Each structure stands twice: as C-alpha cells, then as structure tokens.
Coordinates of C-alpha atoms and ligand atoms in Angstrom, one line a residue:
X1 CA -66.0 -46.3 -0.5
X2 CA -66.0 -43.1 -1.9
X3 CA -62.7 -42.0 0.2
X4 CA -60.9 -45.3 -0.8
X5 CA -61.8 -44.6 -4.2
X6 CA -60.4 -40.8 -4.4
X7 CA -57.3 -41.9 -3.0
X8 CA -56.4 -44.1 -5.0
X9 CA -57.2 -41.8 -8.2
X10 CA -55.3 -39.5 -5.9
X11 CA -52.7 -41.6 -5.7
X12 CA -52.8 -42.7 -9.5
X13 CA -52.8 -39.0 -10.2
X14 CA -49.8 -38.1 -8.2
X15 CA -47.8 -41.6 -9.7
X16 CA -48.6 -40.1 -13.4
X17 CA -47.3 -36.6 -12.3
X18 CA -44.1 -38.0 -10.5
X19 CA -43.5 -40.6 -13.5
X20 CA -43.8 -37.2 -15.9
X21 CA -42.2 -35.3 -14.2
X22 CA -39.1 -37.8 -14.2
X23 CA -38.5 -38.3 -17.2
X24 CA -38.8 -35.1 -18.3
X25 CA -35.8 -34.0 -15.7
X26 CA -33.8 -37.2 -17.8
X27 CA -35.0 -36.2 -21.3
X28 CA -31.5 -35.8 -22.1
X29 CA -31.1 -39.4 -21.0
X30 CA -34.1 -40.9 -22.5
X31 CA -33.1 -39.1 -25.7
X32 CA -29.0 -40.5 -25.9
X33 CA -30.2 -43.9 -25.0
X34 CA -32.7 -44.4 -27.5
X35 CA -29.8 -43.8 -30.1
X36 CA -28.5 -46.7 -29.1
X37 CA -29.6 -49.9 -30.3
X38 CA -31.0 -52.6 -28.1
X39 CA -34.7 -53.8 -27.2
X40 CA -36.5 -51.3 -25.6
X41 CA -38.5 -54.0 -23.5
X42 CA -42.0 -53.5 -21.9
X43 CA -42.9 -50.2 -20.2
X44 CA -41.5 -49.8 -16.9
X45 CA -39.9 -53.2 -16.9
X46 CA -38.2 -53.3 -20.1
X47 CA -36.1 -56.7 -20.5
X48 CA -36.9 -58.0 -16.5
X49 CA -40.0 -60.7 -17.7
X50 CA -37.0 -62.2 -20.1
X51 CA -35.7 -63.4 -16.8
X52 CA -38.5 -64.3 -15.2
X53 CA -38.4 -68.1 -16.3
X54 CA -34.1 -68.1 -16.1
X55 CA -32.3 -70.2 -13.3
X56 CA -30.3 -67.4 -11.0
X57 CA -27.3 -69.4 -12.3
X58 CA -27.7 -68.3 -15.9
X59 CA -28.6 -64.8 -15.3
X60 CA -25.6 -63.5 -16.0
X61 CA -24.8 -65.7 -18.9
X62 CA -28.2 -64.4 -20.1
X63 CA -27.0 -60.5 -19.7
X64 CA -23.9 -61.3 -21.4
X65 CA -26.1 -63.1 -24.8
X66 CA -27.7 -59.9 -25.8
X67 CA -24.1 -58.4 -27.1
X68 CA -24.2 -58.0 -30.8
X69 CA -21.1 -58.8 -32.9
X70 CA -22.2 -56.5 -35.1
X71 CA -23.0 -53.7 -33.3
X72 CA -20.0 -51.8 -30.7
X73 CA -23.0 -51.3 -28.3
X74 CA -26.2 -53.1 -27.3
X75 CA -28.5 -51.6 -24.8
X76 CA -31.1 -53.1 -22.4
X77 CA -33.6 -51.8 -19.9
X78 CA -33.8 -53.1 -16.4
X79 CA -36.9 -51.1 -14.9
X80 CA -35.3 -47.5 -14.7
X81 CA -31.7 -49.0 -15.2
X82 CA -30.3 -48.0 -18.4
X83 CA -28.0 -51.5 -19.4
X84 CA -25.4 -51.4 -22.2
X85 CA -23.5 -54.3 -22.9
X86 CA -20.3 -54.3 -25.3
X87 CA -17.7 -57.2 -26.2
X88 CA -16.0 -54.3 -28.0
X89 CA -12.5 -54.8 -28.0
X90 CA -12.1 -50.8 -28.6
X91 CA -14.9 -49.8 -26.3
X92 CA -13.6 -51.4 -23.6
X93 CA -10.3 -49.9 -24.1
X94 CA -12.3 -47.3 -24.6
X95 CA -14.4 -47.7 -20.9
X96 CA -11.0 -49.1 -18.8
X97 CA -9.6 -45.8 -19.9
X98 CA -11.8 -42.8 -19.4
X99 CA -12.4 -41.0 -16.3
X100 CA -16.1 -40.8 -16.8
X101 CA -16.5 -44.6 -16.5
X102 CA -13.9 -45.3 -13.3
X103 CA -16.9 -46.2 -11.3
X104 CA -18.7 -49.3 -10.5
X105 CA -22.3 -49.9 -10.2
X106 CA -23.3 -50.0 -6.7
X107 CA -26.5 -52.1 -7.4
X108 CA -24.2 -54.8 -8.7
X109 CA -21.1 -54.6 -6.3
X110 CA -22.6 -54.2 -3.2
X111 CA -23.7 -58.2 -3.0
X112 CA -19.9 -59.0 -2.6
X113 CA -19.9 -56.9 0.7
X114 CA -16.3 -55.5 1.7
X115 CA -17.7 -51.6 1.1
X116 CA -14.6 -50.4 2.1
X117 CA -12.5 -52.5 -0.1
X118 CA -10.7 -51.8 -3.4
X119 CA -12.9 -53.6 -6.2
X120 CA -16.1 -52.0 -5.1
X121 CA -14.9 -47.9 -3.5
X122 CA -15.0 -45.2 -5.9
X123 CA -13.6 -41.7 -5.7
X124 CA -11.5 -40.1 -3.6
X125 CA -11.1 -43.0 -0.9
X126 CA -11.0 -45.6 -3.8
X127 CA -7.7 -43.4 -5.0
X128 CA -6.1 -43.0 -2.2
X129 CA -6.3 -46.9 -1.1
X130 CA -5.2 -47.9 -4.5
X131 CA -2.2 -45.6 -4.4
X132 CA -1.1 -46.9 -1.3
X133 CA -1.6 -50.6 -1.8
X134 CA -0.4 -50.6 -5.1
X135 CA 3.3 -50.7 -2.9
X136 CA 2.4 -54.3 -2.2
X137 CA 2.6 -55.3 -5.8
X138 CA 5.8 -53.7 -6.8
X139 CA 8.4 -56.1 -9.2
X140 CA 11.1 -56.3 -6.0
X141 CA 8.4 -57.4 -3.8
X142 CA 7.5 -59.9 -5.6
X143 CA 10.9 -61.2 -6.0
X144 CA 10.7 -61.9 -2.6
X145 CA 8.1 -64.0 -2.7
X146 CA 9.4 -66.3 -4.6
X147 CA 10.5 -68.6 -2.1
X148 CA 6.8 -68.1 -0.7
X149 CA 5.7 -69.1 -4.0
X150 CA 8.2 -72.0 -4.2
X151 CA 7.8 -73.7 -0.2
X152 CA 3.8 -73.1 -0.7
X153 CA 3.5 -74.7 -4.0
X154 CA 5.9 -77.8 -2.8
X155 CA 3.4 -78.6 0.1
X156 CA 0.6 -78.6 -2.1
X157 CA 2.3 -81.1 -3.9
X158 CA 3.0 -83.4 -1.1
X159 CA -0.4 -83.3 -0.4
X160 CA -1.5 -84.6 -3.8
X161 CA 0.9 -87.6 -3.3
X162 CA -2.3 -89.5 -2.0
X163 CA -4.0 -89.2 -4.7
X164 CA -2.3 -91.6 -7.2
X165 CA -4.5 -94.0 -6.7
X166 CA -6.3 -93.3 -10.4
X167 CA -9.6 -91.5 -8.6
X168 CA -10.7 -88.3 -10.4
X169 CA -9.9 -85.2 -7.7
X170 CA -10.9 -81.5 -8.0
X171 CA -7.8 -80.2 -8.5
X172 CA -9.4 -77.1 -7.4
X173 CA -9.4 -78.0 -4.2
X174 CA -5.7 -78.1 -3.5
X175 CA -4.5 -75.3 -5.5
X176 CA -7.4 -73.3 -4.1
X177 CA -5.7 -73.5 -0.9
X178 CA -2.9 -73.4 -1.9
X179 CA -3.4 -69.7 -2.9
X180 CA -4.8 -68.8 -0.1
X181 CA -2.3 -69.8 1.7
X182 CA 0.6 -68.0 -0.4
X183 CA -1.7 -65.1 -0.2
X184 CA -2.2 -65.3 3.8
X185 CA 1.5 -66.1 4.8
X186 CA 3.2 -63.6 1.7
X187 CA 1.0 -60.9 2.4
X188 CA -0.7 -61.3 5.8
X189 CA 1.8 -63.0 8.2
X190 CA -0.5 -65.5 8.6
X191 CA 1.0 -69.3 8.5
X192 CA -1.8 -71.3 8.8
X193 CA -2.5 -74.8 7.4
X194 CA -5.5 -74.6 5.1
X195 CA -5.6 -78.1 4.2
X196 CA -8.3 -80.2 5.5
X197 CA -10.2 -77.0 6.8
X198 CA -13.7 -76.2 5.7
X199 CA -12.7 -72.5 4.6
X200 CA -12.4 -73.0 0.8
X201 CA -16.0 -75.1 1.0
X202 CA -17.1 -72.1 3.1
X203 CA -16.5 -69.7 0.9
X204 CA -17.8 -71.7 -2.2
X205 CA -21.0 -71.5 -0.5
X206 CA -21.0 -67.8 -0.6
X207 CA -20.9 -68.0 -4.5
X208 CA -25.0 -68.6 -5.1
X209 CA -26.0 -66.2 -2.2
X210 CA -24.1 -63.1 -4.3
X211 CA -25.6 -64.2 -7.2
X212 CA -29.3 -64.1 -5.8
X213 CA -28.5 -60.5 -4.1
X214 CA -26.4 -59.5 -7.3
X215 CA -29.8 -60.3 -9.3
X216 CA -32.3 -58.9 -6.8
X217 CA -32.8 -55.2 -7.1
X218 CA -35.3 -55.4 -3.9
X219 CA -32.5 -56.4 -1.4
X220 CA -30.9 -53.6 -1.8
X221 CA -33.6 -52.3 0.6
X222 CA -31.1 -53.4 3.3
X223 CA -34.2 -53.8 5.9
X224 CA -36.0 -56.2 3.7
X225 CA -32.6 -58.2 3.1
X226 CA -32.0 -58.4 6.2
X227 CA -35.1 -60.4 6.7
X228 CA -33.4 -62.7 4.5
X229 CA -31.9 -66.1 4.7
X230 CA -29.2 -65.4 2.4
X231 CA -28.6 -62.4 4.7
X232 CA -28.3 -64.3 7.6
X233 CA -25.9 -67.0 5.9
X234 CA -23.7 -64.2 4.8
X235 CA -23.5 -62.8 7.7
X236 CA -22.4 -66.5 9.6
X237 CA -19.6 -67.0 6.6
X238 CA -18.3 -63.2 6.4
X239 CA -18.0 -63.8 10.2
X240 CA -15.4 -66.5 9.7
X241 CA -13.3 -64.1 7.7
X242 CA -14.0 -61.1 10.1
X243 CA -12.5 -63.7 12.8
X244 CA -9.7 -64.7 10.7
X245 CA -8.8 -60.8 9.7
X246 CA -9.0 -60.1 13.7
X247 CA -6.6 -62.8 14.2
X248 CA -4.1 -61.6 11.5
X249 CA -4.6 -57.9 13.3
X250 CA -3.6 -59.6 16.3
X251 CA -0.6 -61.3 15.2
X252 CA 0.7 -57.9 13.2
X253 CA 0.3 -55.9 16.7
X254 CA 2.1 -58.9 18.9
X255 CA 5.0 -59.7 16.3
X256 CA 4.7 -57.7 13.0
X257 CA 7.1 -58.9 10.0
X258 CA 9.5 -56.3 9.6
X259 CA 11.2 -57.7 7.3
X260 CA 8.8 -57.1 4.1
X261 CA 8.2 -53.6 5.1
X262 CA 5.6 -53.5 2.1
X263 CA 2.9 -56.9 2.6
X264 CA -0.2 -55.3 2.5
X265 CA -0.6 -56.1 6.1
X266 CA 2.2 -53.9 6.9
X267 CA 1.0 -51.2 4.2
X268 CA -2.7 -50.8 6.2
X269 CA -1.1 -51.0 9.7
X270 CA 1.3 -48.6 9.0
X271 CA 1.0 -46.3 6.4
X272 CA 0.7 -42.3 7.3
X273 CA -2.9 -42.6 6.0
X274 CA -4.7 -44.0 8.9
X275 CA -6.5 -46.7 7.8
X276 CA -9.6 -47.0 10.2
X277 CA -11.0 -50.8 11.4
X278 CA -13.7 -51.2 8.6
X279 CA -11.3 -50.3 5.6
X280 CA -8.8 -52.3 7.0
X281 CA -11.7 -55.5 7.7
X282 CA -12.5 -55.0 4.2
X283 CA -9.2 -54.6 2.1
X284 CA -8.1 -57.3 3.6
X285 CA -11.0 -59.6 3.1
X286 CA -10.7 -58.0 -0.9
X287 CA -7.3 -59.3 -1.1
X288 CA -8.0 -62.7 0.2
X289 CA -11.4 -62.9 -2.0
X290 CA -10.1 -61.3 -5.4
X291 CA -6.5 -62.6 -4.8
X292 CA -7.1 -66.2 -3.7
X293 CA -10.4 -67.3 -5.8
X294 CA -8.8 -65.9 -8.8
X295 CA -5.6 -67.2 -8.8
X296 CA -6.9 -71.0 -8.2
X297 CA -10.0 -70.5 -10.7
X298 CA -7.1 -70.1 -13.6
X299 CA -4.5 -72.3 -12.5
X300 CA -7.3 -75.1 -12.0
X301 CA -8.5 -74.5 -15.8
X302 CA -4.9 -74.8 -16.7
X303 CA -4.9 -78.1 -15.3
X304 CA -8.2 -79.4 -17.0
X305 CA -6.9 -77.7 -20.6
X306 CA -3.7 -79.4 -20.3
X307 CA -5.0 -82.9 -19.1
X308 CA -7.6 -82.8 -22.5
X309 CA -4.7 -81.3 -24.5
X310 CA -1.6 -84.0 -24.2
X311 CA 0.9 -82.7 -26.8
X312 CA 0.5 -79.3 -24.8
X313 CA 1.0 -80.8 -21.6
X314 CA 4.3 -82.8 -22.9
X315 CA 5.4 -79.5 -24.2
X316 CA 5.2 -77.6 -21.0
X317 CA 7.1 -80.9 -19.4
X318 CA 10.0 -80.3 -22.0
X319 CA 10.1 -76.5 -21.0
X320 CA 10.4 -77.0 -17.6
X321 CA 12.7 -79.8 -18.3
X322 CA 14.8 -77.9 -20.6
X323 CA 15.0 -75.0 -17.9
X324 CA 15.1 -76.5 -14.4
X325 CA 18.6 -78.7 -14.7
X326 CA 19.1 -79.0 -11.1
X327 CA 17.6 -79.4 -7.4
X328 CA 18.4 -75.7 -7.0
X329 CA 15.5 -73.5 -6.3
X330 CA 13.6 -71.6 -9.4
X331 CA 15.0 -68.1 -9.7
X332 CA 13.6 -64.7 -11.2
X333 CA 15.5 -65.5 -14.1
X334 CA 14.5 -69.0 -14.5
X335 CA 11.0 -67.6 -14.8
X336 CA 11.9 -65.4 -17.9
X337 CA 12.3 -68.3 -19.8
X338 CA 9.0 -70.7 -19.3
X339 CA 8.4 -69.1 -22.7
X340 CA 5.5 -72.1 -24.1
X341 CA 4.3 -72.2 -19.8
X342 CA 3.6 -68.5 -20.3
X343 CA 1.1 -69.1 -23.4
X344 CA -0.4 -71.6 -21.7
X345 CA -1.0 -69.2 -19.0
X346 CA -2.7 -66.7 -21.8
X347 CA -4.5 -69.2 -23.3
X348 CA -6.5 -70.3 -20.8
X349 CA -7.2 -67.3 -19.3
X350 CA -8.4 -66.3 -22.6
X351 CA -11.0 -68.6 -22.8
X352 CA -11.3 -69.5 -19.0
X353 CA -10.7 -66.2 -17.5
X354 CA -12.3 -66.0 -14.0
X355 CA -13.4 -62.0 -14.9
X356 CA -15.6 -62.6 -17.3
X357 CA -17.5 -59.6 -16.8
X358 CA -17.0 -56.2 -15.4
X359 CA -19.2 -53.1 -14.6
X360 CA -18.4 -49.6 -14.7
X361 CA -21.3 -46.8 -14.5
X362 CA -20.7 -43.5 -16.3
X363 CA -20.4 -40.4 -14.5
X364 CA -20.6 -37.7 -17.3
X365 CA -21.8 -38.2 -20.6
X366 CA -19.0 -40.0 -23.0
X367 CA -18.3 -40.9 -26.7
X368 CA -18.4 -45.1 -26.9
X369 CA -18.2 -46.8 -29.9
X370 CA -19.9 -44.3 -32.4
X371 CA -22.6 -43.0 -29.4
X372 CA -23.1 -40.4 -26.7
X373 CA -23.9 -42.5 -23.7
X374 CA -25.7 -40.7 -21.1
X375 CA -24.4 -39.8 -17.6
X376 CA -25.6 -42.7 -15.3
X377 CA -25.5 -46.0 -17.8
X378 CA -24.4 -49.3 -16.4
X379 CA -21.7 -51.0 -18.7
X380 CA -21.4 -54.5 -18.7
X381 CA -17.5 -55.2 -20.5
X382 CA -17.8 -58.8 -21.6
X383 CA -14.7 -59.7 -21.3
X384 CA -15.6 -63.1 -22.2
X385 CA -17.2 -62.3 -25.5
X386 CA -14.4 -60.6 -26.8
X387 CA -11.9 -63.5 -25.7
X388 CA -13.8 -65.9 -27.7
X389 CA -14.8 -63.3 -30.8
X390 CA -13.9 -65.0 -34.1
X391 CA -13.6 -61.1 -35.0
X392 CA -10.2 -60.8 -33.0
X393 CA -9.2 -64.1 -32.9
X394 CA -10.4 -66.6 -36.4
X395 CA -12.9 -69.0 -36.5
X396 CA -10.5 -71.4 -34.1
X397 CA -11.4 -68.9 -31.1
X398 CA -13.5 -71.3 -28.9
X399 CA -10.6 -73.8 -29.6
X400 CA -7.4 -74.0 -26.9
X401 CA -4.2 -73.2 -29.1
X402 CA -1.5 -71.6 -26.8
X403 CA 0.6 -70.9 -30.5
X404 CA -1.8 -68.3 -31.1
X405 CA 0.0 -66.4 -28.9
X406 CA 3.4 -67.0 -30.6
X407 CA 5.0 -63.3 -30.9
X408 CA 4.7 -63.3 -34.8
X409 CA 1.1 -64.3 -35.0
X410 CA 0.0 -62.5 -31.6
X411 CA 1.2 -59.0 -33.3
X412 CA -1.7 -59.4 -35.9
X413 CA -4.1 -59.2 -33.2
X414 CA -5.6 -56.4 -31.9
X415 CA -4.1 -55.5 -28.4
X416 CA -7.3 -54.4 -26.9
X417 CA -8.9 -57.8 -27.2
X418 CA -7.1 -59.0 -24.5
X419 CA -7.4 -58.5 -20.8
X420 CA -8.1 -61.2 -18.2
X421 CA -6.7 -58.6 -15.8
X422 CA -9.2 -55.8 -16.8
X423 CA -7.0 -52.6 -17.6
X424 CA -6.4 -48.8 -17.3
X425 CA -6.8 -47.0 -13.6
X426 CA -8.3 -50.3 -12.3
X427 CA -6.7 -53.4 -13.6
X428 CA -6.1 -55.9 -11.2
X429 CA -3.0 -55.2 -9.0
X430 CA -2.1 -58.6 -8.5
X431 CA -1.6 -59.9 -12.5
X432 CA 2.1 -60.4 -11.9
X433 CA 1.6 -62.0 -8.8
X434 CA -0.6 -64.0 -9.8
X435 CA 1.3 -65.0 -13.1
X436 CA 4.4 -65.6 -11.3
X437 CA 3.0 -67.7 -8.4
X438 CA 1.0 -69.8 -11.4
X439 CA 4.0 -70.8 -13.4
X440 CA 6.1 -71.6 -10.6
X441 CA 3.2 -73.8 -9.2
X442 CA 3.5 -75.6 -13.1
X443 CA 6.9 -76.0 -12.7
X444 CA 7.0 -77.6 -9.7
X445 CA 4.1 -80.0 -10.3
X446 CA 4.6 -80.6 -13.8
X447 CA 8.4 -82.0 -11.9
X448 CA 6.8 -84.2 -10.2
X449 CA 3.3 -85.3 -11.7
X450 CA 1.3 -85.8 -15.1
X451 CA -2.9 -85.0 -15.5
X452 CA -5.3 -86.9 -17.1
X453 CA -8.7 -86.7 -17.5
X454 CA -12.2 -88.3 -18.5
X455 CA -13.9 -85.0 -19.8
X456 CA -14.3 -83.6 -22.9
X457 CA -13.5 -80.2 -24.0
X458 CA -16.9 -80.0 -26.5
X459 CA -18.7 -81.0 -23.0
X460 CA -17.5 -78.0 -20.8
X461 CA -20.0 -75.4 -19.8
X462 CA -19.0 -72.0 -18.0
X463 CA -21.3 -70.8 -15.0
X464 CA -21.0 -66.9 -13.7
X465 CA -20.7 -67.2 -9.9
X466 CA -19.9 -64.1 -10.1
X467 CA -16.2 -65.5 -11.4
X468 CA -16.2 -67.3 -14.2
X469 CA -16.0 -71.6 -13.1
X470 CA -16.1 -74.5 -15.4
X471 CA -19.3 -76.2 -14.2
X472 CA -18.2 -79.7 -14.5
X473 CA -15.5 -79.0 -11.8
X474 CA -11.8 -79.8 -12.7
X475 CA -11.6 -83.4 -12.6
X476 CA -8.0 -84.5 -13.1
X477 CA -6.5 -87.8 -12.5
X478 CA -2.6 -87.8 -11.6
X479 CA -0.2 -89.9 -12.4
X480 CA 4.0 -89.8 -11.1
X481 CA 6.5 -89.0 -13.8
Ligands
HEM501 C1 -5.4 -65.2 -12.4 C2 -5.6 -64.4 -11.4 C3 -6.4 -63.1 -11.4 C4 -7.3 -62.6 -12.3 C5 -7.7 -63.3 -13.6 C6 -7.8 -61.4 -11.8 C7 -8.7 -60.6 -12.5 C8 -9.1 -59.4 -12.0 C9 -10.1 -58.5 -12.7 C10 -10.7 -58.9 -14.0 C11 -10.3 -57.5 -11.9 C12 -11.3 -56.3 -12.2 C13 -12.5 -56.7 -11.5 C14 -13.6 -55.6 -11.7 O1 -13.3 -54.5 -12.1 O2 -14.7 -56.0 -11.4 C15 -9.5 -57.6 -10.8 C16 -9.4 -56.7 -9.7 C17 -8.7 -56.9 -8.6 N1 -7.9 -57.9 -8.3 FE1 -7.4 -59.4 -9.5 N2 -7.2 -61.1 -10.6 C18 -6.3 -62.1 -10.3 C19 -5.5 -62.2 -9.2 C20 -5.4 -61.3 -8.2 C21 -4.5 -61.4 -7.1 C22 -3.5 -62.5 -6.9 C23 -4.8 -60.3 -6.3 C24 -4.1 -59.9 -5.0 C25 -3.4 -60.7 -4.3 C26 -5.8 -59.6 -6.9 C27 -6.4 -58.5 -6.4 C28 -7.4 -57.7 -7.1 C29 -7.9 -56.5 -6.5 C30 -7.6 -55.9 -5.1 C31 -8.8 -55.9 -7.5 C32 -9.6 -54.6 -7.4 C33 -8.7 -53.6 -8.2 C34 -9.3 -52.2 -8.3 O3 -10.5 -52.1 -8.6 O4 -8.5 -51.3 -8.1 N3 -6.2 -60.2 -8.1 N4 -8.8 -58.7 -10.8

C-alpha cells in the first residue's frame, strides 16, 4: 500500500513539475492570449464541458456562436489548444494574407484524409503542388471546357425529364453528379455514367464520420482510431475512391488525352516534378472531394433560393432568354453577359456558401485585429458570420436579394466581406470553374424547366458537415416551360 501510495504522489509530483514547467516554456503564449478576449473556461479544459451536452452535428455551429460582433477577435480554450474565432471582415483579409497564418491546423484537417493533397499540405510540398496544379485552372483551359460543361449539364437535364410528375426531388442529387461527372471526364479522362450509382450516397455517408474525428481530439491517436468503427467505415468508402483513382491511372497510362495537355490528370502524370503514388491518390481524390461537393452544394442552394424567390427566378429566365436567341451552343462570350445569373450566383453563395469555415494556425507571432496573437493559435475564419453581418451588409443580411450586388450599391461595401472562395495564397483554384460550369448549368435548365417548392425560407436551417448543407435538403418540384 505504501508503494502504490508513493507512486502515485510520485506521479502527482512529477505531473505538477511537467504542467510548470510547460507553461512556463509558453509564458509568452499564456501571456498574448490572455490579451485577447474570450472565456478562459475551466482549468485544463477550458470551453470542452460546453460541448459535452451538444449533438456532434452542431459542434461546429456551436464554435462558430462564440464570435463577437463587437470585438475583431474572440478566443476559446480547448484543453491546451489556444482557439480564436473572427468573423472579421479585415482580419480575415488580414489571416488569407500573411505568411504566418498559410497553415492549416492538423488536428482539424487530418479527419478529411488525402494527407498528400492540396487543402490539407503545408510548406514546401503544399507550394510546389499548388504551383503546378494551378496550370489546370488557367482562363484558356477553361474555355475548353465549355463544351464539357455544356454536353454534361444537357444530360443531367434529360435525366430530370422523369420527374415532372409534381413529386418533390433533391435536386442535389442530379447536379451532384452531375459535377462529378464534369469534374471526372474534364479533368480526369474518366467518362463514366454516375447516374443511378451509389457514389454520391457513398460519399454523403462520409460527412458525419469526419465530423466525429474532426471533433475528437483522442483519435488522433491513430492506434486508438483505428480501433474504431468510423475508422473502419472510412477506410471501406475511401477504398471506392482509391479504386476509382486506380482506374483513372490506368486509363491515363493505356490512352492518355493529349489533347488538353493541362487536366490535372495530365499535370500529375507528367509534370517534371515526379509526383509519387500517394500525392497523386490524394490530389486527385482532393479534386474530386473539394471540386465536386462544392460545386453541387451551391448550385443546389441556387435552386431552393430561386424556387422560394419567383420574381428572381422569372428574372434569370428573361436573361437567359434575352441572351441565348438560338439552338447554337453557349459561348465564352455569351457567358459575359448573364449579368442578373451572376448575382444570383453571389447571392447565394453569400448566405449559402458551402465554406463556411476555415482554419489556419499561426506559425510566428502576428498583429490581428488590434492583438499580438501568439505563434501556435488555431483561427477559425467564419466565413459565414461575416456573410450574414448586418455590419457589412444592413439589417436585410439574412434576407436573399441578388440587387445588393448591383455595381453601384456593391461598391459601398467593404471588399473584404466577401469570399465564398477563401482568398490570398490559398483561395480555391477552382472559383472560375466552378462559376462558369454553374451558370451554364442555369442556362441550360432554366431553357428547359421552372422550380417550385413547398419550403419556407424562415424554416431553413444550416448543418456544418464539414461543408456547409441546408438541412431540410433541396426539395424542388419541376415543372416544363
Ligand atoms: C462553388 C464551388 C466552390 C466553393 C464555394 C469552393 C470553396 C473553397 C474554399 C472556401 C476553399 C478553402 C478551404 C479551406 O481553406 O479550408 C477551397 C479550397 C479548394 N478548392 Fe474549392 N470551392 C469550390 C469549387 C471548387 C472546384 C470546382 C474545385 C476543383 C475542381 C475546387 C478545388 C479546391 C482545392 C484543390 C482547394 C484547396 C486549395 C488550397 O488550399 O490551395 N474547388 N474551395
């Protein structure tokens, strides 16, 4: 008894000495954070018991509540993690722009897997990937996808045709694979027909399983998340897109497109930089994740916003009647001119924007919003708050108005206050893509179809999955013009 009971003062002794010891090696830390303003939480845990009694689903939505209108900067303490949030339009300007906050925090970043990819490498290899890929994204490349864009979006359509029978549909459904599709034959040389397959519902089902590793610290003890169920499911549906990445590999080596010298399949085959197997596993399965989900999350919400919001949808319909005369296919220049389609576009990605929330982590100490924030913070930009901030945008904010972003009255606003895209080193290299393939899906529906639908706007609830989804789906009757 008496041995068990001197090692555990022993052990009590040594914990005090350690737990001392560390935060005198981060006084500098303690001291900078405790300038900022922000609960300082229990001891050791800090804000962790506010979450104790949360649904996983709201945890992120709970994270992004504790910014402050008031104040630039509010911080929070997770255990040892040092948390600030900001809905800043200037800080995050401020945090897109500065080399001491390029990086992303591991602890968050790591639950979407693809290490090796883009949206989750720092550093040297996170440069030198960027540099190189960002040839896939140039303006004359994407001219030549237009006719991608076009044939893709006209099948989707087709596909739709069945449902005019008045029964609500999930829109997000079709143009979800229909993205991944553009995506996979543009970009991949992959011409496979998504429709009816079970790879969108697949990787839905990833969506809660990031969440729960996103939100608990303890798997990233990889052996005891291995132990795990969600590990194990993982595992089974990254294996479906491991299969599909081998199959594109194997297509590349048999009868490579050499026509679009630049698809990013071409760029990571061929490039001088050798691309080894994992990068190239996990670029690609970035691309289809960040390019695909994206893409269909906004053009879905679109959909819903314009069904509940009938003089905007008739307005889009005279625009695209106004502009597309003819049978002949839409052209570059066509696209200049879908001048309302293209606030619609901004409008809903203001309020609906599927990046609601990024991290960064600071790797030197830097001047935010009035503070010196320590070397090792986590930032969480809530893009989302500052979208709907009555500070940037009037008291209408929450409201959809695609006027507001009318050239005279969008001057007045503050130009940081806007970025569905992210910005600086790391925005996302596919926003022209993206907005280009979206209004030329419009177009072409908006030909051919009208949307309707039985929810309410007051009655729509956002869920972080880590994207940001309306909850209620996007139910959308359709109707033949
Ligand atoms: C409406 C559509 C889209 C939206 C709203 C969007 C938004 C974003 C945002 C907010 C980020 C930053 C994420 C972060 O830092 O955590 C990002 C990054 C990224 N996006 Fe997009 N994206 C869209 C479409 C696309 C498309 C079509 C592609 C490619 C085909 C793409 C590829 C990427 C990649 C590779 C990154 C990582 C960039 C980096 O860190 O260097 N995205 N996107």
């Amino acid at each position: 008894m008496t041995i068990f009971l001197s090692l555990v003062l022993t052990l009590f002794i040594v914990s005090v000495i350690s737990y001392i010891s560390y935060r005198w090696k981060r006084r500098r830390f303690y001291e900078l954070a405790s300038k900022i303003p922000g609960p300082e939480g229990l001891p050791l845990l800090g804000e962790i018991p506010n979450f104790a009694t949360v649904n996983f689903k709201d945890y992120a939505k709970k994270l992004l509540s504790y910014a402050d209108p008031n104040s630039t900067l509010i911080k929070g303490w997770f255990g040892p993690l040092l948390m600030i949030i900001t809905e800043d339009a200037d800080c995050i300007h401020t945090l897109f722009n500065s080399p001491n906050s390029m990086t992303k925090p591991w602890y968050f970043y790591n639950a979407i897997y693809m290490d090796q990819g883009l949206l989750v490498t720092n550093g040297e290899q996170y440069d030198r990937h960027r540099k190189i890929l960002n040839k896939s994204f140039t303006p004359s490349m994407l001219q030549i996808f237009i006719p991608t864009f076009c044939n893709k979006s006209q099948i989707c359509i087709d596909h739709l045709e069945k449902h005019l029978d008045g029964i609500p549909i999930d829109i997000y459904d079709y143009v979800g694979t229909c993205t991944l599709e553009v995506f996979c034959f543009g970009h991949l040389n992959y011409d496979r027909d998504f429709y009816g397959s079970h790879m969108i519902e697949l990787i839905e089902k990833t969506r809660p399983l990031v969440m729960k590793k996103m939100f608990s610290p303890w798997y990233n003890f990889k052996p005891l998340y291995k132990l795990t169920s969600i590990s194990r499911q993982m595992e089974q549906y990254y294996q479906v897109l491991v299969d599909i990445i081998e199959e594109v590999k194997q297509i590349h080596r048999v009868s490579p497109n050499t026509d679009m010298k630049d698809t990013v399949i071409n760029v990571l085959m061929n490039s001088k930089y050798k691309f080894d197997d994992d990068e190239i596993r996990d670029e690609i399965a970035t691309f289809i994740f960040a390019g695909y989900e994206t893409t269909a999350i906004a053009l879905a919400s679109i959909f819903l916003m314009l069904a509940m919001h009938k003089d905007c949808q008739q307005k889009l319909i005279d625009e695209i009647d106004e502009i597309l005369t003819s049978d002949d296919e839409i052209t570059n220049e066509d696209l200049s001119k879908f001048t309302y389609t293209d606030m619609v576009i901004k409008e809903s990605l203001r309020l609906f924007g599927p990046g609601g929330a990024i991290g960064r982590q600071t790797t030197d100490e830097m001047e935010v919003g009035g503070y010196t924030v320590p070397k090792g913070a986590c930032f969480i930009l809530s893009v989302y708050g500052m979208h709907r901030s009555p500070k940037y945008w009037g008291n209408d904010a929450h409201l959809f108005k695609p006027e507001r972003f009318e050239p005279e009255r969008i001057k007045n606003v503050n130009p940081h206050a806007y970025a569905p895209f992210s910005g600086g080193k790391r925005i996302c290299p596919g926003f022209k893509y993206s907005i280009m393939f979206m209004k030329i899906f419009l177009a072409k529906f908006f030909k051919t179809y009208t949307v309707d639908t039985k929810l309410k706007y007051e009655d729509i609830s956002l869920e972080m999955t880590p994207t940001m989804v309306i909850a209620q789906k996007y139910m959308v009757t359709l109707k033949k013009r």
